[in-house]
XYZ file of C-alpha atoms in Angstrom:
168
model
C 28.468 -31.891 13.943
C 29.775 -35.630 14.279
C 26.452 -37.199 13.010
C 25.423 -38.392 16.567
C 24.275 -37.200 19.688
C 27.146 -38.717 21.694
C 28.607 -36.722 24.765
C 32.150 -35.995 23.491
C 34.767 -34.661 26.652
C 37.602 -34.370 23.613
C 37.834 -32.618 20.353
C 35.914 -34.444 17.679
C 36.244 -33.807 13.887
C 32.871 -32.445 11.940
C 31.758 -34.465 9.526
C 32.646 -33.454 6.198
C 30.931 -36.107 4.220
C 28.442 -34.336 1.483
C 30.160 -30.571 2.039
C 33.176 -28.875 0.556
C 34.592 -28.574 3.854
C 37.213 -31.528 3.590
C 38.169 -29.783 0.017
C 38.299 -26.250 0.547
C 38.858 -25.935 4.352
C 36.843 -23.667 6.986
C 37.845 -19.945 7.169
C 35.704 -19.332 10.129
C 33.414 -21.017 12.777
C 30.805 -19.534 15.325
C 28.538 -21.402 17.622
C 25.172 -20.618 19.239
C 23.033 -21.477 21.767
C 22.019 -24.803 19.996
C 23.822 -24.915 16.965
C 27.291 -23.988 15.201
C 27.800 -22.574 11.911
C 30.928 -22.623 9.683
C 31.996 -20.036 6.656
C 34.058 -22.495 4.379
C 36.800 -21.378 1.958
C 34.668 -21.379 -0.873
C 32.311 -19.133 0.667
C 29.646 -21.285 1.382
C 28.076 -21.153 4.952
C 27.198 -24.933 6.758
C 25.302 -25.109 9.917
C 24.280 -28.048 12.341
C 22.441 -28.474 15.552
C 18.807 -27.642 16.840
C 16.780 -25.749 14.080
C 13.429 -25.647 15.353
C 13.390 -21.629 14.349
C 15.085 -22.238 11.240
C 18.676 -21.073 12.756
C 20.661 -23.537 10.654
C 19.379 -21.450 7.432
C 18.582 -24.339 5.236
C 14.840 -23.473 4.701
C 13.555 -26.154 7.081
C 13.019 -26.743 10.565
C 14.484 -30.099 10.985
C 17.767 -30.634 13.364
C 20.639 -31.574 11.468
C 23.296 -33.857 13.223
C 26.022 -32.988 10.490
C 26.514 -29.761 8.380
C 23.918 -28.747 6.234
C 24.293 -26.000 3.828
C 22.451 -23.066 4.381
C 20.063 -21.720 1.549
C 21.759 -18.866 -0.323
C 18.624 -18.441 -2.366
C 18.033 -15.115 -4.051
C 20.039 -13.166 -1.340
C 23.344 -14.552 -0.791
C 23.933 -15.853 -4.453
C 26.867 -14.604 -5.711
C 27.882 -12.518 -2.755
C 31.320 -13.024 -0.509
C 30.546 -13.799 3.060
C 33.303 -12.292 5.248
C 31.917 -13.074 8.775
C 28.663 -15.366 10.372
C 27.660 -14.873 13.980
C 25.278 -17.272 15.705
C 23.446 -16.010 19.115
C 24.162 -17.146 22.180
C 22.153 -17.807 25.481
C 19.177 -18.513 23.143
C 16.135 -20.148 25.032
C 12.711 -18.389 24.086
C 14.211 -15.493 22.025
C 18.026 -16.781 20.790
C 18.469 -19.216 17.904
C 19.421 -16.839 15.036
C 22.252 -16.477 13.013
C 23.556 -13.637 10.611
C 26.537 -13.327 7.415
C 28.155 -9.903 6.743
C 28.999 -9.478 3.039
C 32.315 -8.002 1.573
C 29.919 -5.470 0.335
C 28.810 -4.207 3.848
C 25.498 -6.144 3.745
C 24.045 -8.129 6.599
C 21.573 -11.203 6.396
C 19.648 -12.855 8.971
C 17.982 -16.120 9.372
C 16.321 -18.207 12.497
C 14.066 -17.025 15.405
C 13.030 -13.534 15.073
C 10.702 -12.884 18.043
C 12.587 -9.977 19.597
C 13.008 -8.352 15.908
C 16.660 -9.444 15.857
C 16.468 -10.618 12.366
C 16.244 -6.704 11.562
C 14.291 -7.056 8.632
C 10.313 -6.773 10.087
C 9.150 -9.507 7.684
C 9.095 -13.120 9.503
C 6.957 -16.403 9.341
C 5.581 -17.887 12.366
C 5.694 -21.295 13.658
C 3.845 -22.599 16.404
C 3.307 -18.639 17.180
C 7.217 -17.908 17.319
C 8.456 -15.536 14.542
C 11.246 -17.015 12.634
C 12.850 -16.881 9.228
C 14.686 -20.517 7.789
C 16.606 -18.803 5.007
C 18.916 -15.660 4.796
C 16.940 -12.519 4.088
C 18.457 -8.956 4.160
C 18.462 -6.550 7.425
C 16.948 -3.523 6.603
C 19.679 -1.343 5.498
C 17.668 2.125 5.772
C 18.969 3.112 9.123
C 22.547 2.837 8.111
C 22.368 5.694 5.659
C 24.155 4.236 2.884
C 27.085 3.029 5.175
C 28.379 -0.466 4.653
C 28.189 -2.575 7.599
C 31.816 -3.265 8.816
C 31.026 -5.617 11.930
C 28.504 -7.576 13.402
C 27.523 -9.419 16.715
C 24.428 -11.486 17.660
C 23.326 -12.115 21.239
C 20.225 -13.313 23.290
C 17.568 -11.674 21.394
C 19.580 -8.869 19.602
C 21.836 -8.099 16.526
C 24.286 -5.283 16.223
C 26.372 -3.632 13.719
C 28.906 -1.175 13.290
C 28.338 1.009 10.105
C 30.020 4.662 9.403
C 31.865 4.280 12.813
C 28.374 4.110 14.669
C 26.758 0.983 16.458
C 23.273 0.176 15.303
C 21.341 -2.506 17.286
C 17.788 -4.392 16.813
């Protein structure tokens, strides 16, 4: 996130140029397999790193060496995000990110080859299922219960709703 590909062995500030991060600050950070995302205090999400499957959520597949604003588009506009998670240990099936809203909805983006986006509707890039913009997870299985927590890992996403665990 510092604009370079230099190996760092000591803590280095993430670039804030062109973002609201320097003004409003960061309220949460999560790092995935080859990318990181922050939730800014103004409810915006910025991600950086490798982006071959759209895991930065910025409607592209280009790697970003500095924080790039995730495309809120139709789905996240006007919603308050309370948590972001990025999958770890990605390789062929990881590389996805999800956001939880204050209303208990989940939105995911990135690689979806194992169904970890939870929407059953994704594009393909070189034969790989992905979505480069946040899209809603199918809430039907939650039986009208808001999601209260989420987790993302290698090829899977899990949520807690109504006191029950759900995974996809």
